[in-house]
C-alpha cells in the first residue's frame, strides 16, 4: 500500500487555513482528500476512507512549546488507486520486445526449434511467424509480438525449448540491430599495441602447421620405391560403402513420437487382423449419379470416405465393444463415436478426429474431412483437433496399397484399413463378370474383442458399403 501524510506545524489557528492552502499535491494522481485538524494539515491519497489516529503539536504562547505526540496507526483503503499494468515481452526502454515460445497444449511440455523463417535484420509484422517449433504431434509457429526489426536470435536451431522460452529480440524502431561479429571487428579495430602483439604471434602460429604439412607426403605423389600393392582383404572383412555417400539426418519429434506409439501398440496389445473384400459397384454408382447435385447443394465433392465413415458408425453401433477400451482392470464403453482419419503428411502421420460422427450426414462428414485434411497438410492443425478418437480409419488405397495389416492407434482398440479398388473377375448370378473390388482389413485388440465380434463388425462394413440403402432403412 502506498500512502503519504504531509504535516505542517503552525503557530496559531489563524494561519492554519493558509497552511492548508499552500499544500500542493506532489505524490498522488487523481482525486485528493485534504484534512485539517487543530494545528495540523493532513493529506491522504485517493481511496483512503479515514485515518484512525494522527499526531499533532500544539504551541502555547511565550515561546514555550509543549507537544503531545500520537502516531498514525492505520489507513483504511476504500478502493485501489494504483493500477498495475503488465506488458508482455517488453524491455525497460519499451523499444525491444521478446518473441517467446507459445503454449503448445496440455500434453506437450517442450519442443525442438526446427528452423528460423527470418534472419537478424529482417523486418517483421505483428503476428508474423519467425520460427517453427516441432512437437510430438504438430508444428507450431513462433510469431512476432510487435512490428519491427529482428535484432538477434537468442536460441539455436535444434535446441529443446519450453513454453515461455525466449527465441528472439525485436526492435520496434528498427534501431540497434546486432551486427555480425566480423562487422563488429572491422568497425572497432584493436589498439595499436594489441595489434602489434597479435601480428608477432600470428606468424608463429601459422608456421608450425606449414612445416608439418611439408613433411607429410602428398597422396598423389608415388613413393620412390614404386607403387604400393593393393590392400589384401580377408574373406570375413565386410566391404562398406564410403562415408561420403551417406547422410545422417536427425529424426523429427513427430517421427519419433509416431515410432514410439506404434511400438508401444505392438508391445501392449494382442494384435490380430481379419480381412474381407467389398464390391464397390453400388457405392461408386451412387457417387456417380449424385456427385453434381451433391456439389451444387453442399459445396463439397461426394467421396468414398464418407460412405466408409457412415458404415463404420453403423458397425460400431452394432458392436459396441469395438468402440470400448481397456483401462486397468475395467472396460470403458463410449456412448459417442469419434472417428480418427489417418492422414499422411510430408512431416509424418497425423490423425485428426471427426467428433460425434454418429450425428453427421454425408455432407457434414465430407466438409469436416476436407477441412482437417487441409490443416494437416499445411501444418496448421491444432492439438485439440487430434486429441481423442474412439476408432481409426486408414486409407492406404490412395497410395496404391492392395492389402495391409494396420496397427492400432493407442489407446483405441481397433482400426479399419481401406485399400485400392481393382477390377477383378467375380461370380455374380452364376456368371463371371468384372467388378471393382476392395480388400478391407480390421486389426483389433484380442484381449478385449473376440473373433466373433471382429468378423461381425467387418461384415457390417461390407454389407453397408455394398448396399448403401441399408443406412436409410437401418437394416
Coordinates of C-alpha atoms in Angstrom, one line a residue:
X1 CA 0.0 0.0 0.0
X2 CA 1.3 3.5 -0.9
X3 CA 0.3 6.4 1.3
X4 CA 1.6 9.7 2.4
X5 CA 0.9 12.3 5.0
X6 CA 2.0 16.0 4.8
X7 CA 2.1 17.7 8.2
X8 CA 2.7 21.4 8.9
X9 CA 3.2 23.0 12.2
X10 CA 1.6 26.4 12.6
X11 CA 1.7 29.0 15.3
X12 CA -1.9 29.7 15.7
X13 CA -5.3 28.6 14.4
X14 CA -5.5 31.7 12.3
X15 CA -2.7 30.6 10.0
X16 CA -3.9 27.0 9.7
X17 CA -6.2 27.7 6.8
X18 CA -3.3 29.4 4.9
X19 CA -1.0 26.5 5.5
X20 CA -3.6 24.1 4.2
X21 CA -4.0 26.3 1.1
X22 CA -0.2 26.1 0.4
X23 CA -0.1 22.3 0.3
X24 CA 0.4 21.1 -3.2
X25 CA -0.2 17.5 -4.3
X26 CA 3.1 16.0 -5.5
X27 CA 2.8 12.3 -4.8
X28 CA -0.6 11.1 -5.9
X29 CA -2.6 11.4 -9.1
X30 CA -6.3 11.6 -9.3
X31 CA -8.6 13.0 -6.6
X32 CA -7.2 14.3 -3.3
X33 CA -8.6 14.4 0.2
X34 CA -7.4 17.2 2.4
X35 CA -8.0 17.2 6.2
X36 CA -7.2 19.7 8.8
X37 CA -7.2 19.1 12.4
X38 CA -6.2 21.6 15.1
X39 CA -2.7 22.9 14.4
X40 CA -2.2 20.4 11.5
X41 CA -2.9 19.8 7.8
X42 CA -3.2 16.2 6.6
X43 CA -3.2 14.9 3.0
X44 CA -4.3 11.4 2.1
X45 CA -4.4 9.8 -1.4
X46 CA -7.5 8.7 -3.3
X47 CA -9.1 5.7 -1.9
X48 CA -8.4 6.2 1.8
X49 CA -11.6 6.4 3.9
X50 CA -10.3 7.8 7.1
X51 CA -7.3 8.0 9.4
X52 CA -7.7 6.1 12.6
X53 CA -5.3 8.2 14.6
X54 CA -2.9 11.1 13.8
X55 CA -0.2 13.1 15.6
X56 CA -0.4 16.8 16.3
X57 CA 1.7 19.5 18.0
X58 CA 0.3 22.5 19.9
X59 CA 2.2 25.8 20.5
X60 CA 1.4 27.6 23.7
X61 CA 2.5 31.2 23.8
X62 CA 5.6 32.7 25.3
X63 CA 8.0 30.7 23.2
X64 CA 7.5 27.6 25.3
X65 CA 6.4 24.6 23.3
X66 CA 4.6 21.6 24.8
X67 CA 3.9 18.8 22.4
X68 CA 1.8 15.7 22.6
X69 CA 2.5 13.1 20.0
X70 CA 0.3 10.3 18.6
X71 CA 1.5 8.1 15.8
X72 CA -0.5 7.2 12.7
X73 CA -1.5 3.6 13.2
X74 CA -3.9 2.6 10.4
X75 CA -5.0 3.8 7.0
X76 CA -8.2 2.2 5.6
X77 CA -8.4 1.9 1.8
X78 CA -11.8 2.2 0.3
X79 CA -10.8 1.3 -3.3
X80 CA -7.5 0.6 -5.0
X81 CA -5.9 3.6 -6.6
X82 CA -2.8 2.0 -8.1
X83 CA -3.4 0.4 -11.5
X84 CA -1.0 -2.4 -12.3
X85 CA -0.2 -2.8 -16.0
X86 CA 1.6 -5.9 -17.5
X87 CA 3.2 -5.6 -20.9
X88 CA 4.4 -8.9 -22.2
X89 CA 7.8 -9.2 -23.9
X90 CA 8.8 -5.6 -23.1
X91 CA 12.2 -4.3 -22.1
X92 CA 12.9 -1.4 -19.8
X93 CA 13.1 1.2 -22.6
X94 CA 10.0 -0.1 -24.3
X95 CA 11.7 -0.4 -27.7
X96 CA 12.8 -4.0 -27.5
X97 CA 10.3 -6.9 -27.4
X98 CA 10.9 -10.6 -27.0
X99 CA 9.4 -13.4 -29.0
X100 CA 8.8 -16.4 -26.8
X101 CA 7.6 -20.0 -27.4
X102 CA 3.8 -20.1 -27.0
X103 CA 1.7 -22.5 -25.1
X104 CA 1.8 -25.8 -27.0
X105 CA -1.0 -27.9 -25.5
X106 CA -1.9 -29.6 -22.3
X107 CA 0.1 -32.8 -23.1
X108 CA 3.1 -31.1 -24.6
X109 CA 5.8 -29.8 -22.3
X110 CA 8.6 -29.0 -24.7
X111 CA 9.6 -29.0 -28.4
X112 CA 12.5 -28.7 -30.8
X113 CA 13.4 -25.4 -32.5
X114 CA 13.2 -26.7 -36.1
X115 CA 14.2 -23.7 -38.1
X116 CA 14.1 -19.9 -38.3
X117 CA 11.9 -18.3 -41.0
X118 CA 13.7 -15.0 -40.7
X119 CA 17.2 -13.7 -40.0
X120 CA 18.6 -10.9 -38.0
X121 CA 18.0 -7.5 -39.7
X122 CA 14.7 -8.6 -41.4
X123 CA 11.6 -6.6 -41.0
X124 CA 8.6 -8.4 -39.5
X125 CA 5.0 -7.5 -38.9
X126 CA 2.9 -8.3 -35.8
X127 CA 1.9 -12.0 -35.6
X128 CA 4.2 -12.9 -38.5
X129 CA 5.9 -16.3 -38.0
X130 CA 9.6 -16.0 -37.4
X131 CA 10.4 -19.6 -36.3
X132 CA 8.9 -23.1 -36.1
X133 CA 8.8 -25.5 -33.2
X134 CA 8.4 -29.2 -33.8
X135 CA 6.5 -31.1 -31.1
X136 CA 5.5 -34.7 -30.8
X137 CA 2.2 -34.0 -32.7
X138 CA 2.2 -30.8 -34.6
X139 CA 4.5 -28.0 -35.8
X140 CA 3.9 -24.6 -34.0
X141 CA 4.8 -21.2 -35.2
X142 CA 6.6 -18.6 -33.0
X143 CA 5.2 -15.2 -34.1
X144 CA 6.4 -11.7 -33.6
X145 CA 4.6 -9.8 -30.8
X146 CA 5.2 -6.4 -32.5
X147 CA 6.1 -5.0 -35.8
X148 CA 9.8 -4.1 -36.1
X149 CA 13.2 -5.5 -37.0
X150 CA 14.7 -8.7 -35.7
X151 CA 17.7 -7.6 -33.6
X152 CA 19.1 -11.1 -32.6
X153 CA 18.2 -14.7 -32.1
X154 CA 18.9 -16.0 -28.6
X155 CA 18.3 -19.7 -29.3
X156 CA 19.7 -22.0 -31.9
X157 CA 18.1 -24.5 -34.3
X158 CA 17.9 -27.9 -32.7
X159 CA 17.5 -26.6 -29.1
X160 CA 14.9 -28.1 -26.9
X161 CA 12.6 -25.3 -25.8
X162 CA 9.7 -25.0 -23.4
X163 CA 6.7 -22.6 -23.4
X164 CA 7.9 -19.1 -22.4
X165 CA 11.5 -19.7 -23.7
X166 CA 12.9 -16.5 -25.3
X167 CA 13.6 -17.1 -29.0
X168 CA 14.4 -13.6 -30.5
X169 CA 14.7 -9.9 -29.6
X170 CA 12.9 -7.5 -31.8
X171 CA 13.4 -3.7 -32.1
X172 CA 10.2 -1.9 -32.7
X173 CA 12.0 1.2 -34.0
X174 CA 14.5 -0.9 -36.1
X175 CA 17.5 0.7 -34.4
X176 CA 20.4 -1.0 -32.7
X177 CA 20.2 -4.2 -34.7
X178 CA 23.0 -6.5 -33.7
X179 CA 25.8 -6.7 -36.2
X180 CA 27.7 -9.8 -37.1
X181 CA 30.9 -10.4 -35.2
X182 CA 33.0 -9.9 -38.3
X183 CA 31.4 -6.5 -38.9
X184 CA 32.0 -5.5 -35.2
X185 CA 35.6 -6.5 -35.5
X186 CA 36.0 -4.4 -38.7
X187 CA 34.3 -1.4 -37.2
X188 CA 36.3 -1.5 -34.0
X189 CA 40.0 -2.3 -34.8
X190 CA 42.2 -3.3 -31.8
X191 CA 44.5 -0.7 -30.3
X192 CA 48.0 -0.3 -31.9
X193 CA 49.8 -2.2 -29.0
X194 CA 47.4 -5.1 -29.2
X195 CA 47.6 -5.1 -33.0
X196 CA 51.4 -5.3 -32.9
X197 CA 51.5 -8.1 -30.4
X198 CA 48.9 -10.0 -32.4
X199 CA 51.0 -9.6 -35.6
X200 CA 54.0 -11.0 -33.7
X201 CA 52.1 -14.1 -32.5
X202 CA 50.3 -14.9 -35.8
X203 CA 53.4 -16.0 -37.8
X204 CA 54.5 -18.3 -35.1
X205 CA 51.1 -20.0 -35.0
X206 CA 51.0 -20.3 -38.8
X207 CA 54.5 -21.6 -39.4
X208 CA 54.1 -24.7 -37.4
X209 CA 51.3 -26.2 -39.5
X210 CA 53.1 -25.3 -42.6
X211 CA 56.2 -27.3 -41.6
X212 CA 54.1 -30.3 -40.6
X213 CA 52.3 -30.1 -43.9
X214 CA 55.6 -30.1 -45.9
X215 CA 56.7 -33.2 -44.0
X216 CA 53.6 -35.2 -45.0
X217 CA 53.9 -36.9 -48.4
X218 CA 51.3 -35.9 -50.9
X219 CA 48.9 -38.8 -51.6
X220 CA 49.1 -38.1 -55.3
X221 CA 52.9 -38.5 -55.5
X222 CA 54.2 -42.1 -55.7
X223 CA 56.9 -43.2 -53.3
X224 CA 60.5 -43.6 -54.6
X225 CA 60.3 -47.4 -54.1
X226 CA 57.4 -47.8 -56.5
X227 CA 53.6 -48.1 -56.1
X228 CA 52.4 -49.9 -53.1
X229 CA 50.5 -53.2 -53.7
X230 CA 46.7 -53.1 -53.2
X231 CA 45.5 -54.0 -49.7
X232 CA 44.5 -57.6 -49.2
X233 CA 41.0 -58.1 -47.9
X234 CA 40.2 -61.2 -46.0
X235 CA 37.0 -63.1 -46.7
X236 CA 35.5 -62.0 -43.4
X237 CA 36.2 -58.3 -43.8
X238 CA 33.0 -56.5 -45.0
X239 CA 33.1 -54.2 -47.9
X240 CA 31.5 -51.0 -46.6
X241 CA 30.4 -48.1 -48.8
X242 CA 32.4 -44.8 -48.3
X243 CA 31.1 -42.5 -45.7
X244 CA 30.8 -39.6 -48.1
X245 CA 27.9 -41.3 -49.8
X246 CA 25.8 -41.4 -46.6
X247 CA 23.7 -38.8 -45.0
X248 CA 22.8 -38.6 -41.3
X249 CA 19.6 -36.7 -40.5
X250 CA 18.1 -36.5 -37.0
X251 CA 14.6 -37.7 -36.7
X252 CA 11.9 -35.1 -36.2
X253 CA 10.0 -35.1 -32.9
X254 CA 6.8 -36.1 -34.8
X255 CA 8.5 -39.1 -36.4
X256 CA 10.0 -40.2 -33.0
X257 CA 6.6 -39.9 -31.4
X258 CA 4.9 -42.0 -34.1
X259 CA 7.6 -44.6 -33.8
X260 CA 7.2 -44.8 -30.0
X261 CA 3.4 -45.0 -30.1
X262 CA 3.4 -47.8 -32.8
X263 CA 6.0 -49.8 -30.9
X264 CA 4.0 -49.4 -27.7
X265 CA 1.0 -50.7 -29.5
X266 CA 2.8 -53.8 -30.6
X267 CA 4.2 -54.4 -27.1
X268 CA 0.9 -53.8 -25.3
X269 CA -2.0 -55.1 -27.5
X270 CA -2.7 -58.6 -28.6
X271 CA -2.9 -57.6 -32.2
X272 CA -4.9 -59.7 -34.7
X273 CA -6.1 -58.8 -38.2
X274 CA -9.1 -60.1 -40.1
X275 CA -9.8 -59.5 -43.8
X276 CA -12.8 -59.2 -46.1
X277 CA -13.5 -57.9 -49.6
X278 CA -16.1 -55.4 -50.7
X279 CA -17.8 -54.9 -54.0
X280 CA -17.7 -51.2 -54.6
X281 CA -20.2 -51.2 -57.6
X282 CA -23.2 -49.7 -55.8
X283 CA -21.3 -47.1 -53.8
X284 CA -19.4 -45.9 -56.9
X285 CA -22.7 -45.8 -58.8
X286 CA -24.3 -43.7 -56.0
X287 CA -21.4 -41.3 -56.2
X288 CA -21.5 -41.1 -60.0
X289 CA -25.3 -40.4 -60.1
X290 CA -25.4 -37.7 -57.4
X291 CA -22.0 -36.1 -57.4
X292 CA -23.1 -33.0 -59.4
X293 CA -26.2 -32.4 -57.4
X294 CA -24.3 -33.0 -54.1
X295 CA -21.6 -30.5 -55.1
X296 CA -24.2 -27.9 -56.1
X297 CA -26.1 -28.1 -52.9
X298 CA -23.4 -28.7 -50.3
X299 CA -20.3 -27.1 -51.9
X300 CA -18.1 -30.2 -51.5
X301 CA -17.5 -33.3 -53.6
X302 CA -19.0 -36.6 -52.7
X303 CA -16.2 -39.0 -52.0
X304 CA -16.0 -42.6 -50.9
X305 CA -14.6 -41.9 -47.4
X306 CA -17.9 -40.5 -46.2
X307 CA -19.6 -43.8 -47.1
X308 CA -17.0 -45.8 -45.1
X309 CA -17.3 -43.4 -42.1
X310 CA -21.1 -43.9 -42.1
X311 CA -20.6 -47.7 -42.5
X312 CA -18.1 -47.6 -39.5
X313 CA -20.6 -45.7 -37.4
X314 CA -23.2 -48.3 -38.1
X315 CA -20.8 -51.2 -37.3
X316 CA -19.7 -49.6 -34.1
X317 CA -23.3 -49.2 -33.0
X318 CA -24.0 -52.8 -33.7
X319 CA -20.8 -54.0 -31.9
X320 CA -20.2 -51.5 -29.0
X321 CA -17.2 -53.5 -27.7
X322 CA -15.2 -52.3 -30.7
X323 CA -15.8 -48.7 -29.5
X324 CA -14.6 -49.6 -26.0
X325 CA -11.2 -49.5 -24.4
X326 CA -9.4 -51.3 -21.6
X327 CA -8.4 -49.2 -18.6
X328 CA -6.6 -51.2 -16.0
X329 CA -9.0 -53.9 -14.8
X330 CA -12.0 -52.1 -16.3
X331 CA -13.6 -51.7 -19.7
X332 CA -14.8 -48.3 -20.7
X333 CA -17.7 -48.2 -23.1
X334 CA -18.2 -45.0 -25.0
X335 CA -21.7 -43.8 -26.0
X336 CA -20.2 -41.4 -28.6
X337 CA -18.3 -42.1 -31.8
X338 CA -15.2 -40.0 -32.7
X339 CA -13.7 -41.3 -35.9
X340 CA -10.0 -40.7 -36.4
X341 CA -8.8 -40.3 -40.0
X342 CA -5.1 -41.2 -40.6
X343 CA -3.5 -38.6 -42.9
X344 CA 0.0 -38.9 -44.3
X345 CA 1.9 -35.6 -44.5
X346 CA 5.5 -34.8 -45.6
X347 CA 6.4 -34.4 -41.9
X348 CA 4.8 -37.6 -40.7
X349 CA 1.5 -39.3 -39.9
X350 CA -1.2 -37.3 -38.2
X351 CA -4.7 -38.4 -37.1
X352 CA -7.3 -35.7 -37.0
X353 CA -10.7 -36.6 -35.4
X354 CA -14.2 -36.2 -36.7
X355 CA -16.2 -35.5 -33.5
X356 CA -19.7 -37.1 -32.9
X357 CA -19.7 -38.8 -36.3
X358 CA -23.0 -40.6 -35.4
X359 CA -24.8 -37.2 -35.6
X360 CA -23.4 -36.3 -39.1
X361 CA -24.7 -36.9 -42.6
X362 CA -22.7 -37.4 -45.7
X363 CA -22.3 -33.7 -46.4
X364 CA -21.1 -32.9 -42.8
X365 CA -18.6 -35.7 -42.9
X366 CA -17.2 -34.6 -46.3
X367 CA -16.8 -31.0 -45.2
X368 CA -15.1 -32.0 -41.9
X369 CA -12.7 -34.3 -43.8
X370 CA -11.8 -31.6 -46.3
X371 CA -11.1 -29.1 -43.5
X372 CA -9.0 -31.4 -41.4
X373 CA -7.0 -32.7 -44.4
X374 CA -6.1 -29.2 -45.5
X375 CA -5.0 -28.2 -42.0
X376 CA -2.9 -31.4 -41.7
X377 CA -1.2 -30.8 -45.0
X378 CA -0.2 -27.2 -44.4
X379 CA 0.7 -27.9 -40.7
X380 CA -1.9 -25.6 -39.2
X381 CA -3.9 -28.4 -37.4
X382 CA -4.1 -28.0 -33.6
X383 CA -3.6 -30.4 -30.8
X384 CA -7.3 -30.4 -29.8
X385 CA -8.3 -31.5 -33.4
X386 CA -6.2 -34.6 -33.0
X387 CA -6.9 -35.5 -29.4
X388 CA -9.1 -38.4 -28.5
X389 CA -10.8 -40.6 -31.1
X390 CA -12.5 -44.0 -30.5
X391 CA -11.9 -45.7 -33.8
X392 CA -9.5 -45.1 -36.7
X393 CA -9.8 -45.4 -40.5
X394 CA -6.6 -45.6 -42.6
X395 CA -6.9 -45.4 -46.4
X396 CA -3.8 -46.8 -47.9
X397 CA -5.6 -47.3 -51.2
X398 CA -4.9 -43.6 -52.2
X399 CA -1.2 -44.7 -52.4
X400 CA -2.0 -47.9 -54.3
X401 CA -1.8 -50.4 -51.4
X402 CA -3.6 -53.7 -52.3
X403 CA -3.6 -55.2 -48.8
X404 CA -2.0 -54.5 -45.4
X405 CA -2.3 -55.1 -41.7
X406 CA -2.7 -51.7 -40.0
X407 CA -1.5 -51.1 -36.4
X408 CA -3.9 -49.9 -33.7
X409 CA -3.7 -46.2 -32.7
X410 CA -3.4 -46.3 -28.9
X411 CA -5.4 -46.2 -26.7
X412 CA -8.1 -47.3 -29.2
X413 CA -9.0 -50.9 -29.6
X414 CA -9.4 -51.4 -33.4
X415 CA -8.5 -49.8 -36.8
X416 CA -10.0 -50.3 -40.2
X417 CA -7.7 -50.4 -43.3
X418 CA -9.0 -49.4 -46.7
X419 CA -7.1 -50.4 -49.9
X420 CA -7.1 -49.7 -53.6
X421 CA -10.0 -50.6 -55.9
X422 CA -9.1 -53.2 -58.5
X423 CA -11.3 -54.7 -61.2
X424 CA -11.3 -58.5 -60.6
X425 CA -13.4 -61.3 -62.1
X426 CA -16.2 -62.2 -59.7
X427 CA -19.1 -64.7 -59.9
X428 CA -22.4 -62.8 -59.9
X429 CA -25.7 -64.7 -60.5
X430 CA -23.7 -67.7 -61.9
X431 CA -21.8 -65.6 -64.4
X432 CA -18.2 -64.4 -64.2
X433 CA -18.2 -60.6 -64.5
X434 CA -15.6 -57.8 -63.8
X435 CA -16.3 -56.0 -60.5
X436 CA -14.5 -53.1 -58.7
X437 CA -13.3 -54.9 -55.6
X438 CA -11.5 -53.6 -52.5
X439 CA -9.8 -55.6 -49.7
X440 CA -10.6 -54.2 -46.2
X441 CA -8.7 -55.2 -43.1
X442 CA -9.5 -54.8 -39.4
X443 CA -6.8 -55.0 -36.7
X444 CA -8.2 -55.3 -33.2
X445 CA -7.0 -55.9 -29.6
X446 CA -7.8 -59.6 -29.0
X447 CA -7.7 -59.0 -25.2
X448 CA -11.0 -57.1 -25.5
X449 CA -12.5 -58.1 -28.8
X450 CA -13.2 -61.7 -29.7
X451 CA -13.0 -63.0 -33.3
X452 CA -16.8 -63.3 -33.4
X453 CA -17.3 -59.6 -32.8
X454 CA -14.5 -58.6 -35.2
X455 CA -15.9 -60.7 -38.0
X456 CA -19.4 -59.4 -37.4
X457 CA -18.1 -55.8 -37.4
X458 CA -16.2 -56.2 -40.7
X459 CA -19.2 -58.0 -42.2
X460 CA -21.4 -55.0 -41.3
X461 CA -19.0 -52.7 -43.1
X462 CA -19.2 -54.9 -46.2
X463 CA -23.0 -55.0 -46.2
X464 CA -23.5 -51.2 -45.8
X465 CA -20.9 -50.3 -48.4
X466 CA -22.2 -52.9 -51.0
X467 CA -25.8 -51.7 -50.4
X468 CA -26.0 -48.1 -49.0
X469 CA -29.8 -48.3 -48.8
X470 CA -29.3 -50.2 -45.6
X471 CA -28.3 -46.9 -43.9
X472 CA -31.7 -45.4 -44.9
X473 CA -33.7 -48.4 -43.7
X474 CA -31.4 -49.1 -40.7
X475 CA -31.3 -52.8 -41.5

